Coordinates of N, CA, C and O in Angstrom, one line a residue:
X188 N 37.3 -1.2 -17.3 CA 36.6 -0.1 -16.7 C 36.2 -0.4 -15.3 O 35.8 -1.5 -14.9
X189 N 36.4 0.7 -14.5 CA 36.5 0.4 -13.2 C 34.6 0.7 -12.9 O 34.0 1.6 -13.4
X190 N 34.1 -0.1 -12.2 CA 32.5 -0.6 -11.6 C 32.7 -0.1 -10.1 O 32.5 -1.0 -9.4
X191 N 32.9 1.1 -9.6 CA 32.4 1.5 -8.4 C 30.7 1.8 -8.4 O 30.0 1.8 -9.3
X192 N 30.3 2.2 -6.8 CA 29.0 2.0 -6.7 C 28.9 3.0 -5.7 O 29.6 3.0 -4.8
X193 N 27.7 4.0 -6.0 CA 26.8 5.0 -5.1 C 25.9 4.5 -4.7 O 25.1 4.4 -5.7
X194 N 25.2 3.9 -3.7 CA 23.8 3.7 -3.1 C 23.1 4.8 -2.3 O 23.7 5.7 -1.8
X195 N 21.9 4.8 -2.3 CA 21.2 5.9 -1.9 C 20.0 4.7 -1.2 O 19.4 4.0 -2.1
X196 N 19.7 4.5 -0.3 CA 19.1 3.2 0.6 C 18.1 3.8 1.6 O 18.4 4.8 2.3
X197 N 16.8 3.2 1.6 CA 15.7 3.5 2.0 C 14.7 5.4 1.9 O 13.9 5.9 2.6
X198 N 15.6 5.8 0.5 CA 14.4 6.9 0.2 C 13.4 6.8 0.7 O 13.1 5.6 0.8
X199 N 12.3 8.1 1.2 CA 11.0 7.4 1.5 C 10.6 8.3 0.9 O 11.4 9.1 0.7
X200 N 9.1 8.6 0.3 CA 8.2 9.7 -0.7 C 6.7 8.5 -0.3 O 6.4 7.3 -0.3
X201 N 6.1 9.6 -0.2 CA 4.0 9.3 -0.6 C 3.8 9.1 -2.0 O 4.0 10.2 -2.6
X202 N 3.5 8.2 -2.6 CA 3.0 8.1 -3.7 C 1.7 7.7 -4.1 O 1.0 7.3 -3.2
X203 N 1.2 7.7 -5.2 CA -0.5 7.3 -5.1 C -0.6 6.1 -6.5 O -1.5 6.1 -7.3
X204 N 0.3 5.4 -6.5 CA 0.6 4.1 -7.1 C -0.2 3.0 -6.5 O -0.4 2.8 -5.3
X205 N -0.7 2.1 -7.8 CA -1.1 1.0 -7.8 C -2.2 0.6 -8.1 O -2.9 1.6 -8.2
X206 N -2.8 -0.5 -8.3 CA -4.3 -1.3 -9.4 C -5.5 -0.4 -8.9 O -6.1 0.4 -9.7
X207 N -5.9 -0.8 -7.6 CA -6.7 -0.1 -6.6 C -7.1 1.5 -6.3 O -6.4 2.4 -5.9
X208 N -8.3 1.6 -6.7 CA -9.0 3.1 -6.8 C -8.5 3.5 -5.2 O -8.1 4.6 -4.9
X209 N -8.6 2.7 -4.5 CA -8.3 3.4 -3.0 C -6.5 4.0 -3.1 O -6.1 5.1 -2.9
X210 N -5.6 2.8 -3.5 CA -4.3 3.3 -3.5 C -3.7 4.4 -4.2 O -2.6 4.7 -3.9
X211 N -4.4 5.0 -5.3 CA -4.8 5.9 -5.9 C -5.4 7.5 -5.2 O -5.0 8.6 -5.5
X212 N -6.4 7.0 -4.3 CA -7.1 8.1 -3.6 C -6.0 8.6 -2.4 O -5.6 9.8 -2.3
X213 N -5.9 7.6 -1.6 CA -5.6 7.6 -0.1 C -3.5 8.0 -0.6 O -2.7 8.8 0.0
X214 N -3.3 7.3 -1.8 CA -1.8 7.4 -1.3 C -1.0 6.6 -0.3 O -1.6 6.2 0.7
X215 N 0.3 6.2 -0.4 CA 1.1 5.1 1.0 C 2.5 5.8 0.3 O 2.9 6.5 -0.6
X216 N 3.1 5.1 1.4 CA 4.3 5.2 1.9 C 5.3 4.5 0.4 O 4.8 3.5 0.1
X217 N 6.2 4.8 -0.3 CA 7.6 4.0 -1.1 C 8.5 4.1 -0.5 O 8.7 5.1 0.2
X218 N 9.4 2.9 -0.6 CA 10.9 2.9 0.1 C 11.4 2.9 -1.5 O 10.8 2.3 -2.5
X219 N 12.6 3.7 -1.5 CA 13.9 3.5 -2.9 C 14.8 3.1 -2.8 O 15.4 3.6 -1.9
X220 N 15.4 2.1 -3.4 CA 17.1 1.8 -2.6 C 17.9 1.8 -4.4 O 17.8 0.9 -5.2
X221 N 18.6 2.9 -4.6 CA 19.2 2.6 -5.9 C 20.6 2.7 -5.5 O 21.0 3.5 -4.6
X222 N 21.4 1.9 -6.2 CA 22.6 2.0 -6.6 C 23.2 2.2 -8.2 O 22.7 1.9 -9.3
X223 N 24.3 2.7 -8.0 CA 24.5 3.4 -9.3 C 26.6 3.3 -9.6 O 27.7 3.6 -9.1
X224 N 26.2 2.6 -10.7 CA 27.7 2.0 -11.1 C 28.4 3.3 -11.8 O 28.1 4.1 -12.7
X225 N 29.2 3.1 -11.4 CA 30.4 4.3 -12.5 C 31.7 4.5 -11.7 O 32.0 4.1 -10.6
X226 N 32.2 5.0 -12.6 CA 33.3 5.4 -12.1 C 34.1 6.7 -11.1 O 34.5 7.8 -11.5
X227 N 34.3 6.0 -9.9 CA 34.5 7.3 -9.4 C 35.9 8.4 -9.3 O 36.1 9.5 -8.9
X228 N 36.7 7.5 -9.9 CA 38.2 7.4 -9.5 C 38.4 9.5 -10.0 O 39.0 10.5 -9.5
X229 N 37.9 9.4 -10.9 CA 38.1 11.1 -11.7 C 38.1 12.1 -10.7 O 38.8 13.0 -10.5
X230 N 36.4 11.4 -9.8 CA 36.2 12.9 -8.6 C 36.8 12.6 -7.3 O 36.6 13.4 -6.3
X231 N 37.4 11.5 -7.3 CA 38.1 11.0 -6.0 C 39.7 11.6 -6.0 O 40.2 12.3 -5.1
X232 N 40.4 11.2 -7.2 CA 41.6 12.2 -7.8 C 41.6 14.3 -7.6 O 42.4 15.2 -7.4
X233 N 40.4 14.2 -7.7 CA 40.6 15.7 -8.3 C 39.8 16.3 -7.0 O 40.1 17.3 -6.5
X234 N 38.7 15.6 -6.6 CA 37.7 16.2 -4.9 C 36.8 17.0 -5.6 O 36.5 18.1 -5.1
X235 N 36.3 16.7 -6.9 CA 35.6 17.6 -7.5 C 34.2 16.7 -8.1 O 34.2 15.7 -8.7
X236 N 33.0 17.7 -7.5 CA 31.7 17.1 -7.4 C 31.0 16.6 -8.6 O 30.1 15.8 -8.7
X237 N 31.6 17.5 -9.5 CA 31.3 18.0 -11.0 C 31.6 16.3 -11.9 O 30.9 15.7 -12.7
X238 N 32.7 16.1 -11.4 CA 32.8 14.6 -11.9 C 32.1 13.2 -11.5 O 32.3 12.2 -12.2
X239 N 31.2 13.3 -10.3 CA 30.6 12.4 -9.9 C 28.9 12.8 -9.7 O 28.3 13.7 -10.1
X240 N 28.5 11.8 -8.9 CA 26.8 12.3 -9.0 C 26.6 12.8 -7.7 O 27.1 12.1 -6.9
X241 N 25.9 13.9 -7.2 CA 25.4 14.4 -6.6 C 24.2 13.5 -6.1 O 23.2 13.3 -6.8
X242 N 24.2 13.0 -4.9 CA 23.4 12.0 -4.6 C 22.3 13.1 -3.7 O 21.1 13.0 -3.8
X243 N 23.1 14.2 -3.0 CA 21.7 14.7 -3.1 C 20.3 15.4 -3.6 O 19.2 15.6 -3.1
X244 N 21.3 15.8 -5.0 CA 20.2 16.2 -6.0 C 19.4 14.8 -6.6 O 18.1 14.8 -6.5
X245 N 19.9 13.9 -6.9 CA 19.3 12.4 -7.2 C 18.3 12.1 -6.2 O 17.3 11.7 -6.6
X246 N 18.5 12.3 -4.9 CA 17.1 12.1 -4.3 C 16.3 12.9 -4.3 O 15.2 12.4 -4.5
X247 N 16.4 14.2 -4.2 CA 15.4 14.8 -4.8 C 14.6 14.5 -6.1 O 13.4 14.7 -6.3
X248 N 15.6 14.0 -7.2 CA 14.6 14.0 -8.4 C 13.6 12.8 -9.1 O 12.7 12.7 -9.9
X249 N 14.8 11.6 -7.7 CA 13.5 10.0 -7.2 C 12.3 11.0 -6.5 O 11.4 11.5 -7.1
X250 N 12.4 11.0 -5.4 CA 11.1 12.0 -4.7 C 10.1 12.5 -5.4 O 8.9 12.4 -5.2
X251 N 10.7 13.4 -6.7 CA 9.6 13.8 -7.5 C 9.3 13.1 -8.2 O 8.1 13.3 -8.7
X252 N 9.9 11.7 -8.8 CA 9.1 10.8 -9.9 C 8.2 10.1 -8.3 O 7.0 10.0 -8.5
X253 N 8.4 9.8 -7.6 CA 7.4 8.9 -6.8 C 6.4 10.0 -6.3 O 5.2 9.7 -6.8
X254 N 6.4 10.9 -5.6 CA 5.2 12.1 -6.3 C 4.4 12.5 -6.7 O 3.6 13.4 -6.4
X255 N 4.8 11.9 -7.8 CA 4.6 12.8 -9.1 C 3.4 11.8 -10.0 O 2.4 11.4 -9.3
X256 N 3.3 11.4 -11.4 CA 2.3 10.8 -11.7 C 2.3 9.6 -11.1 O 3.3 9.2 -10.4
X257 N 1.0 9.0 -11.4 CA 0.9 7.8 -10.3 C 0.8 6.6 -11.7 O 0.5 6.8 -12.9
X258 N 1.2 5.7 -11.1 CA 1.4 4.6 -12.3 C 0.3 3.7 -11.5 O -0.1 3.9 -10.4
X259 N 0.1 2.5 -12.6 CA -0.4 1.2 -11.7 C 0.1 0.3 -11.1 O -0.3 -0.2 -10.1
X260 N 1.8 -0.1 -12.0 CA 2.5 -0.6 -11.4 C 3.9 -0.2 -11.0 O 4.4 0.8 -11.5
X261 N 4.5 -1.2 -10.0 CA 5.8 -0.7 -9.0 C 6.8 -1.2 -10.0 O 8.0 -0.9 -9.8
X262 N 6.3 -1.9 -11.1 CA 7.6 -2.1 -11.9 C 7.6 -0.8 -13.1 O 8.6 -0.9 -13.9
X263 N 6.9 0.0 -13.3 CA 6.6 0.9 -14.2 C 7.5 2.3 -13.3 O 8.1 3.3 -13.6
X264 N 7.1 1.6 -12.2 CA 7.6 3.3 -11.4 C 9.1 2.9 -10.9 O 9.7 3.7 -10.3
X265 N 9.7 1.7 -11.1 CA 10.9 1.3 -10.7 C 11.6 1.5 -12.1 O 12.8 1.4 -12.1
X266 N 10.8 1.8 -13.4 CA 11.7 1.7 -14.8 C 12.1 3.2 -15.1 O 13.0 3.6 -15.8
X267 N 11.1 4.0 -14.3 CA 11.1 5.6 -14.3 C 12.0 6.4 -13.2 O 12.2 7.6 -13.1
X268 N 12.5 5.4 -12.5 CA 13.8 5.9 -10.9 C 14.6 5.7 -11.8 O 15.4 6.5 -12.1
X269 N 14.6 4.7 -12.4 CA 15.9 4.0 -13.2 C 16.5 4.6 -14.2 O 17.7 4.5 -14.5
X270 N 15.1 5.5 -15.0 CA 15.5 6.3 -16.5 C 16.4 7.5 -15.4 O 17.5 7.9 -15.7
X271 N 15.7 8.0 -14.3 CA 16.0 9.1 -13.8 C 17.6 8.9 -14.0 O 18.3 9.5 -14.8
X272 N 18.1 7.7 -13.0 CA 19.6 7.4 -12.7 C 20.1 7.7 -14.1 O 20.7 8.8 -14.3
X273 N 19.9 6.9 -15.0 CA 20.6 6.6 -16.0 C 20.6 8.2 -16.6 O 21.5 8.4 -17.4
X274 N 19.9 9.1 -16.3 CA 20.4 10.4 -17.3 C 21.2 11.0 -16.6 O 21.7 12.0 -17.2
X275 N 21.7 10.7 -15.3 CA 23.2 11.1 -15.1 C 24.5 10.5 -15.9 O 25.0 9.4 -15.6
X276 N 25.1 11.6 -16.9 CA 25.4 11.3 -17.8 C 26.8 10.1 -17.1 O 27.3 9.2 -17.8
X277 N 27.1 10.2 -16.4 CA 28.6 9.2 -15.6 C 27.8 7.7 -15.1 O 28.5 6.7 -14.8
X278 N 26.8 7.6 -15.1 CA 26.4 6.8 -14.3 C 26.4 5.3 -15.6 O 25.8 5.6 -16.6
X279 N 26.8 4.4 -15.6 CA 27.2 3.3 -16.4 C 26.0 2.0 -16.2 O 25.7 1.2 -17.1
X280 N 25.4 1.8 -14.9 CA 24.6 1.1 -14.8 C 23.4 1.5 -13.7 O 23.5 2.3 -12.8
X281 N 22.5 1.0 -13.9 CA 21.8 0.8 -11.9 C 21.4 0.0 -11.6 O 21.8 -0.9 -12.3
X282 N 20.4 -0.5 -10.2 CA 20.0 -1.6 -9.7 C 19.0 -0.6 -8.8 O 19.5 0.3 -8.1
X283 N 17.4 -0.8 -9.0 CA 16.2 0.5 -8.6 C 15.6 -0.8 -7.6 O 15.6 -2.0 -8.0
X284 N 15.2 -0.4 -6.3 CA 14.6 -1.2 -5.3 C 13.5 0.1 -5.2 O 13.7 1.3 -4.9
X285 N 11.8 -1.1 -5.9 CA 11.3 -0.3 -4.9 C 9.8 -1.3 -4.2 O 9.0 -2.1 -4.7
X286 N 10.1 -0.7 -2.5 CA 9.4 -1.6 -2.0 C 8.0 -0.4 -1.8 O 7.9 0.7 -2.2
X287 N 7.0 -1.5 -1.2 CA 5.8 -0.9 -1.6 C 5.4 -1.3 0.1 O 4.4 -2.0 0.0
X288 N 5.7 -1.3 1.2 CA 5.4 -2.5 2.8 C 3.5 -2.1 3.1 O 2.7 -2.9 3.7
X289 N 3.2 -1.0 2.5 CA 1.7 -1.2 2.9 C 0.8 -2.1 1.6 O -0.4 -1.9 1.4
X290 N 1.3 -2.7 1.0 CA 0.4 -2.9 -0.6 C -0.7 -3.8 0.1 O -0.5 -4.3 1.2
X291 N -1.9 -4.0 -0.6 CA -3.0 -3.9 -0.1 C -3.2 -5.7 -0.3 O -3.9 -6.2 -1.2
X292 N -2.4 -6.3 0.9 CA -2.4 -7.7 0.4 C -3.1 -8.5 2.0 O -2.3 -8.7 3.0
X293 N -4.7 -8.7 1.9 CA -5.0 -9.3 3.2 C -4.3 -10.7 4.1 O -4.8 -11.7 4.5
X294 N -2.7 -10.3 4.1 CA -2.2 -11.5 4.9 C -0.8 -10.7 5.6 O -0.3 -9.6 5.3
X295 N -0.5 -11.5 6.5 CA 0.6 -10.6 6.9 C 1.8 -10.8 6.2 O 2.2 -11.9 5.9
X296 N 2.3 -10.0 5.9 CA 3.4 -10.0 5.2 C 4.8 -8.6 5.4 O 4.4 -7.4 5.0
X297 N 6.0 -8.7 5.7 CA 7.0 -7.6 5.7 C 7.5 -6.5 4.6 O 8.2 -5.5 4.9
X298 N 7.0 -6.8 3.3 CA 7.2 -6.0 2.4 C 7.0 -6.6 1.0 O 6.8 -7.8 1.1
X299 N 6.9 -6.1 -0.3 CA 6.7 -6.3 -1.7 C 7.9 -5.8 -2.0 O 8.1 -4.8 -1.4
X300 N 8.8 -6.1 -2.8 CA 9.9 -5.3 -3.5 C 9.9 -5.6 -5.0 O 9.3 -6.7 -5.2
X301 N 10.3 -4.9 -6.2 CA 10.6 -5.1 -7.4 C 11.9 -4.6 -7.5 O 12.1 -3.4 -7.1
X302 N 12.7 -5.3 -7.9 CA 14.2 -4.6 -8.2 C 14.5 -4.8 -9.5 O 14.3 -5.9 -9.9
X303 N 14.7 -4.1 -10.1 CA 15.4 -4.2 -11.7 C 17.1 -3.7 -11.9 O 17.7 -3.0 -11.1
X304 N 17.5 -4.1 -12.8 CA 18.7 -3.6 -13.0 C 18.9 -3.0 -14.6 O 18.3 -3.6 -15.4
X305 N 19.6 -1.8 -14.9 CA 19.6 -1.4 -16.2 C 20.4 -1.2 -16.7 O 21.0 -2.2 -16.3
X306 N 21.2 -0.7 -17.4 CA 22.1 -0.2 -18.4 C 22.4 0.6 -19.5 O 21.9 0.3 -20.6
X307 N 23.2 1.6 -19.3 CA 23.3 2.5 -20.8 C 23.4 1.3 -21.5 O 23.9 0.2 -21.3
X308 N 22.6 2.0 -23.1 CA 22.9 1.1 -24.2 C 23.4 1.5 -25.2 O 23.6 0.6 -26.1

């Protein structure tokens, strides 16, 4: 089976994730970076949309999970990008990046990331 890959790289959405009553109140910035395994050969043969994923409906529907309820953690909200992917029915695997660059850590630092990878089962 052929493992081609869609990436969708640096989504941005306000979310109100994480431990902290303030990050909760105030809200910050998420970056998304998913990639998404499947096969594209069907809609590349045929030029037909219907057979592959619509990446710009997919960002729209990350946007609304980071939006949308607020979790505590970035690995809870990286397992819920991930369910998203995976209910496109073509999609065979993913790999969900999500960085958090303001998280509320007194030292300098360029970013937090959690990446997971999943799989139909």
């Amino acid at each position: 089976m052929r493992s081609d890959r869609i990436a969708l790289k640096g989504l941005r959405a306000r979310g109100r994730h994480g431990v902290l009553a303030a990050e909760r109140e105030l809200g910050q910035e998420f970056v998304v970076d998913a990639t998404l395994f499947l096969d594209t050969a069907p809609a590349a043969a045929s030029d037909d949309l219907t057979k592959t994923v619509h990446y710009g409906e997919l960002a729209q529907a990350l946007v609304g999970v980071v939006e949308g309820e607020p979790v505590e953690l970035i690995e809870t909200l990286a397992q819920r990008l991930a369910d998203v992917c995976l209910a496109a029915g073509l999609v065979e695997s993913v790999e969900v990046s999500v960085h958090k660059p303001a998280a509320p850590i007194p030292l300098p630092f360029d970013d937090v990331v959690v990446t997971i990878q999943r799989s139909r089962e």
